[in-house]
Amino acid sequence: MENPNISILITGRGNNTLPDKNVRKILGKPLLTYAAEEGRKVKSASSFFVSSEDEKILKAANSVGYTKINRPKSLALPTSNHVDCLIHAVDVIKKQHGIDPDILVVLLANCATVESEWIQSSIDMLIQNQDATSVIPVQKNNDHHPYRAKRIDEDGYLNTFVDLTKRKVSSNRQGMESNYFACHNFWVLNLRNMKEDLSEGQLPWPFMGNKILPYVVDYSLDVHHEEDLYLTEAWLKRRGKKK
């Protein structure tokens, strides 16, 4: 893929259990501003958009150079699927702005734990691996391994979440196969290798496709609760951010 057209899209909605979390002030700036500013530093990107039904989110992102996409409220419900938001945004980018992205970088408005170098490195990985459908940041986390997960069975007892009867499983996390969780700070999608409806990939995020490359990071935190704001602030301070 030579000289791909790269767009960056921030997604966020106002209908959250933690009110206005995407624009809550951290070190004097709205939360989403940190990811937005890191996205603007990515030199290979040529266009920048924000999708939301919430004017406060749209305004905050627009203030650092992101073009507004008004998301229908039907795509901004707690039950809405992210893939439908992405399809809508890409359609607007193509039809209203005349831009046909080869690569779409998605930034999550409720996550500040992102650096421009991570985004650019992930873009480079995707360009160098043309069969890949996406590059996704992941964290290694054997403390929360699927082999340790439990479910409550029909009799009310705990049982293993996955079938372990044919596996040799250590009770020691260091003895388990390495386990990685997808982060929700950013995703880099190769739109050229996916259908327009982004429906053929691995669940629960089909828009990532089936050939997903990992970009391993040491930390990522998306904000859902009040304490997540304090943890995010601590991470930003360690990276030298100040009021």
Tab-separated table of C-alpha atoms in Angstrom:
chain	number	residue	atom	x	y	z
A	1	MET	CA	0.000	0.000	0.000
A	2	GLU	CA	1.783	3.110	-1.249
A	3	ASN	CA	0.861	6.588	0.022
A	4	PRO	CA	-2.434	5.521	1.603
A	5	ASN	CA	-5.141	8.066	2.329
A	6	ILE	CA	-5.378	8.089	6.135
A	7	SER	CA	-8.221	9.597	8.142
A	8	ILE	CA	-8.450	9.835	11.917
A	9	LEU	CA	-11.872	9.587	13.543
A	10	ILE	CA	-12.754	10.270	17.183
A	11	THR	CA	-15.886	8.501	18.385
A	12	GLY	CA	-17.793	9.294	21.553
A	13	ARG	CA	-21.349	9.635	22.763
A	14	GLY	CA	-22.926	11.712	25.487
A	15	ASN	CA	-25.310	9.057	26.772
A	16	ASN	CA	-23.095	7.503	29.465
A	17	THR	CA	-23.476	6.198	33.014
A	18	LEU	CA	-20.689	8.597	34.048
A	19	PRO	CA	-22.159	11.923	32.892
A	20	ASP	CA	-20.066	13.914	30.397
A	21	LYS	CA	-17.106	11.590	30.944
A	22	ASN	CA	-15.616	12.325	27.526
A	23	VAL	CA	-15.290	16.029	28.295
A	24	ARG	CA	-14.555	15.860	32.031
A	25	LYS	CA	-11.566	18.044	32.838
A	26	ILE	CA	-8.251	16.324	33.550
A	27	LEU	CA	-5.311	18.633	34.242
A	28	GLY	CA	-7.451	21.478	32.949
A	29	LYS	CA	-8.463	19.949	29.597
A	30	PRO	CA	-11.378	17.810	28.404
A	31	LEU	CA	-10.514	14.103	28.518
A	32	LEU	CA	-10.902	13.537	24.781
A	33	THR	CA	-8.469	16.368	24.020
A	34	TYR	CA	-5.458	14.227	24.914
A	35	ALA	CA	-6.180	11.561	22.301
A	36	ALA	CA	-7.235	14.243	19.814
A	37	GLU	CA	-3.935	16.102	20.173
A	38	GLU	CA	-1.916	12.896	19.800
A	39	GLY	CA	-3.876	12.119	16.646
A	40	ARG	CA	-3.067	15.535	15.200
A	41	LYS	CA	0.644	14.778	15.616
A	42	VAL	CA	0.431	11.814	13.218
A	43	LYS	CA	2.075	13.242	10.115
A	44	SER	CA	0.846	10.528	7.751
A	45	ALA	CA	-2.815	11.385	8.447
A	46	SER	CA	-4.454	13.945	6.158
A	47	SER	CA	-7.982	14.372	7.536
A	48	PHE	CA	-9.526	14.456	10.995
A	49	PHE	CA	-13.133	13.900	12.062
A	50	VAL	CA	-15.223	13.460	15.202
A	51	SER	CA	-18.493	11.524	15.365
A	52	SER	CA	-20.978	12.195	18.150
A	53	GLU	CA	-24.562	13.179	18.903
A	54	ASP	CA	-23.316	15.351	21.772
A	55	GLU	CA	-22.464	18.977	20.980
A	56	LYS	CA	-20.010	19.219	23.894
A	57	ILE	CA	-17.975	16.354	22.437
A	58	LEU	CA	-18.163	17.772	18.924
A	59	LYS	CA	-17.095	21.223	20.126
A	60	ALA	CA	-14.165	19.937	22.201
A	61	ALA	CA	-12.762	17.894	19.315
A	62	ASN	CA	-13.434	20.643	16.783
A	63	SER	CA	-11.386	23.062	18.912
A	64	VAL	CA	-8.270	20.986	18.148
A	65	GLY	CA	-8.966	20.566	14.442
A	66	TYR	CA	-11.522	17.766	13.986
A	67	THR	CA	-14.408	18.188	11.550
A	68	LYS	CA	-17.805	17.479	13.087
A	69	ILE	CA	-19.934	14.500	12.043
A	70	ASN	CA	-23.366	14.631	13.631
A	71	ARG	CA	-24.197	11.072	14.596
A	72	PRO	CA	-27.895	10.091	14.604
A	73	LYS	CA	-29.194	9.582	18.128
A	74	SER	CA	-30.277	6.085	17.108
A	75	LEU	CA	-26.557	5.225	16.809
A	76	ALA	CA	-25.671	6.790	20.165
A	77	LEU	CA	-27.650	4.581	22.535
A	78	PRO	CA	-26.107	2.374	25.242
A	79	THR	CA	-27.191	-0.584	23.104
A	80	SER	CA	-25.762	0.802	19.844
A	81	ASN	CA	-22.972	-1.139	18.170
A	82	HIS	CA	-19.720	0.671	17.428
A	83	VAL	CA	-19.586	-0.832	13.948
A	84	ASP	CA	-22.750	1.084	12.938
A	85	CYS	CA	-21.215	4.360	14.110
A	86	LEU	CA	-18.121	3.660	12.004
A	87	ILE	CA	-20.149	2.781	8.903
A	88	HIS	CA	-22.120	6.020	9.252
A	89	ALA	CA	-18.981	8.110	9.731
A	90	VAL	CA	-17.153	6.593	6.756
A	91	ASP	CA	-20.223	7.182	4.582
A	92	VAL	CA	-20.284	10.867	5.617
A	93	ILE	CA	-16.540	11.215	5.029
A	94	LYS	CA	-16.933	9.837	1.514
A	95	LYS	CA	-20.153	11.535	0.424
A	96	GLN	CA	-19.979	14.906	2.174
A	97	HIS	CA	-16.232	15.485	2.235
A	98	GLY	CA	-15.096	13.643	-0.896
A	99	ILE	CA	-12.501	11.604	0.966
A	100	ASP	CA	-12.136	7.843	0.494
A	101	PRO	CA	-9.833	6.588	3.278
A	102	ASP	CA	-7.612	3.579	2.749
A	103	ILE	CA	-6.829	3.506	6.462
A	104	LEU	CA	-9.106	4.689	9.241
A	105	VAL	CA	-7.627	5.381	12.671
A	106	VAL	CA	-10.331	5.296	15.339
A	107	LEU	CA	-9.659	7.181	18.574
A	108	LEU	CA	-11.929	6.557	21.561
A	109	ALA	CA	-13.082	9.754	23.261
A	110	ASN	CA	-13.000	8.228	26.744
A	111	CYS	CA	-9.342	7.192	26.618
A	112	ALA	CA	-6.319	9.475	27.064
A	113	THR	CA	-3.708	6.716	27.362
A	114	VAL	CA	-2.436	6.995	23.814
A	115	GLU	CA	0.677	8.383	22.158
A	116	SER	CA	1.176	9.523	18.579
A	117	GLU	CA	4.179	7.193	18.219
A	118	TRP	CA	1.928	4.212	18.973
A	119	ILE	CA	-0.528	5.300	16.297
A	120	GLN	CA	2.166	5.918	13.685
A	121	SER	CA	3.899	2.607	14.435
A	122	SER	CA	0.590	0.792	14.031
A	123	ILE	CA	-0.046	2.547	10.709
A	124	ASP	CA	3.431	1.534	9.540
A	125	MET	CA	2.744	-2.086	10.505
A	126	LEU	CA	-0.463	-2.061	8.475
A	127	ILE	CA	1.240	-0.563	5.430
A	128	GLN	CA	3.988	-3.174	5.612
A	129	ASN	CA	1.522	-6.062	5.996
A	130	GLN	CA	-0.937	-5.577	3.161
A	131	ASP	CA	-2.964	-8.715	3.944
A	132	ALA	CA	-3.796	-7.455	7.432
A	133	THR	CA	-7.210	-5.990	8.167
A	134	SER	CA	-6.195	-3.989	11.235
A	135	VAL	CA	-3.587	-3.272	13.879
A	136	ILE	CA	-4.934	-3.223	17.422
A	137	PRO	CA	-3.149	-2.276	20.653
A	138	VAL	CA	-3.221	-5.107	23.184
A	139	GLN	CA	-2.140	-5.603	26.786
A	140	LYS	CA	-0.741	-8.834	28.165
A	141	ASN	CA	-2.794	-9.774	31.222
A	142	ASN	CA	-2.519	-13.280	32.637
A	143	ASP	CA	-4.117	-12.147	35.905
A	144	HIS	CA	-7.450	-12.085	34.077
A	145	HIS	CA	-6.887	-15.146	31.913
A	146	PRO	CA	-9.893	-16.908	30.319
A	147	TYR	CA	-8.724	-20.108	32.016
A	148	ARG	CA	-9.337	-18.356	35.346
A	149	ALA	CA	-12.769	-17.039	34.344
A	150	LYS	CA	-15.899	-18.556	35.907
A	151	ARG	CA	-19.589	-18.622	35.069
A	152	ILE	CA	-22.571	-19.489	37.210
A	153	ASP	CA	-24.213	-22.681	35.920
A	154	GLU	CA	-27.915	-23.551	35.921
A	155	ASP	CA	-27.604	-25.101	39.395
A	156	GLY	CA	-26.046	-21.938	40.819
A	157	TYR	CA	-22.521	-23.332	41.095
A	158	LEU	CA	-19.354	-21.819	39.658
A	159	ASN	CA	-17.968	-23.591	36.634
A	160	THR	CA	-15.178	-22.882	34.164
A	161	PHE	CA	-16.067	-20.342	31.508
A	162	VAL	CA	-14.213	-22.296	28.822
A	163	ASP	CA	-13.933	-26.076	28.490
A	164	LEU	CA	-10.685	-27.090	30.199
A	165	THR	CA	-11.259	-30.852	30.246
A	166	LYS	CA	-8.826	-31.497	27.389
A	167	ARG	CA	-6.238	-28.928	28.413
A	168	LYS	CA	-3.326	-29.008	30.789
A	169	VAL	CA	-3.783	-25.837	32.789
A	170	SER	CA	-1.474	-24.394	35.431
A	171	SER	CA	-2.960	-22.584	38.417
A	172	ASN	CA	0.083	-20.279	38.269
A	173	ARG	CA	-0.422	-17.299	35.946
A	174	GLN	CA	3.225	-17.466	34.853
A	175	GLY	CA	2.615	-21.016	33.637
A	176	MET	CA	-0.327	-20.083	31.434
A	177	GLU	CA	-0.239	-19.327	27.736
A	178	SER	CA	0.163	-15.576	27.245
A	179	ASN	CA	-3.207	-13.829	27.201
A	180	TYR	CA	-3.843	-10.468	25.525
A	181	PHE	CA	-6.780	-8.099	25.800
A	182	ALA	CA	-7.716	-5.622	23.076
A	183	CYS	CA	-7.306	-2.027	24.228
A	184	HIS	CA	-9.849	0.702	23.645
A	185	ASN	CA	-7.526	3.637	23.070
A	186	PHE	CA	-7.234	3.451	19.269
A	187	TRP	CA	-7.680	1.046	16.370
A	188	VAL	CA	-6.079	1.209	12.919
A	189	LEU	CA	-8.338	-0.282	10.248
A	190	ASN	CA	-7.458	-1.220	6.660
A	191	LEU	CA	-10.715	-0.386	4.893
A	192	ARG	CA	-9.384	-1.735	1.599
A	193	ASN	CA	-9.341	-5.277	3.007
A	194	MET	CA	-12.870	-5.221	4.408
A	195	LYS	CA	-16.434	-5.110	3.140
A	196	GLU	CA	-18.184	-1.756	3.322
A	197	ASP	CA	-20.480	-3.010	6.069
A	198	LEU	CA	-17.447	-4.118	8.131
A	199	SER	CA	-19.313	-7.299	9.052
A	200	GLU	CA	-16.962	-10.180	8.369
A	201	GLY	CA	-14.432	-9.904	11.186
A	202	GLN	CA	-13.901	-11.552	14.536
A	203	LEU	CA	-16.587	-10.967	17.101
A	204	PRO	CA	-17.332	-8.940	19.131
A	205	TRP	CA	-15.658	-6.280	16.958
A	206	PRO	CA	-16.236	-7.344	13.328
A	207	PHE	CA	-14.822	-4.051	12.010
A	208	MET	CA	-11.331	-5.262	12.974
A	209	GLY	CA	-11.513	-7.981	10.317
A	210	ASN	CA	-10.000	-11.454	10.568
A	211	LYS	CA	-6.310	-10.683	10.074
A	212	ILE	CA	-5.565	-8.550	13.107
A	213	LEU	CA	-2.001	-7.608	13.986
A	214	PRO	CA	-1.172	-6.877	17.639
A	215	TYR	CA	0.620	-3.769	18.841
A	216	VAL	CA	1.628	-4.525	22.428
A	217	VAL	CA	1.422	-1.637	24.911
A	218	ASP	CA	2.191	-1.638	28.611
A	219	TYR	CA	-0.929	0.224	29.709
A	220	SER	CA	-4.313	1.390	28.523
A	221	LEU	CA	-7.323	2.638	30.450
A	222	ASP	CA	-10.694	3.749	29.119
A	223	VAL	CA	-12.761	5.830	31.496
A	224	HIS	CA	-16.020	4.368	32.782
A	225	HIS	CA	-15.918	5.250	36.483
A	226	GLU	CA	-14.886	8.216	38.615
A	227	GLU	CA	-11.702	6.503	39.799
A	228	ASP	CA	-10.614	5.999	36.176
A	229	LEU	CA	-10.253	9.779	35.885
A	230	TYR	CA	-7.686	9.801	38.710
A	231	LEU	CA	-5.774	6.866	37.220
A	232	THR	CA	-5.730	8.613	33.844
A	233	GLU	CA	-4.424	11.803	35.426
A	234	ALA	CA	-1.642	9.834	37.133
A	235	TRP	CA	-0.633	8.270	33.791
A	236	LEU	CA	-0.600	11.660	32.075
A	237	LYS	CA	1.555	13.141	34.836
A	238	ARG	CA	4.057	10.322	34.424
A	239	ARG	CA	4.220	11.311	30.741
A	240	GLY	CA	5.041	14.886	31.732
A	241	LYS	CA	1.588	16.440	31.225
A	242	LYS	CA	0.826	19.420	33.454
A	243	LYS	CA	-1.995	21.905	33.993
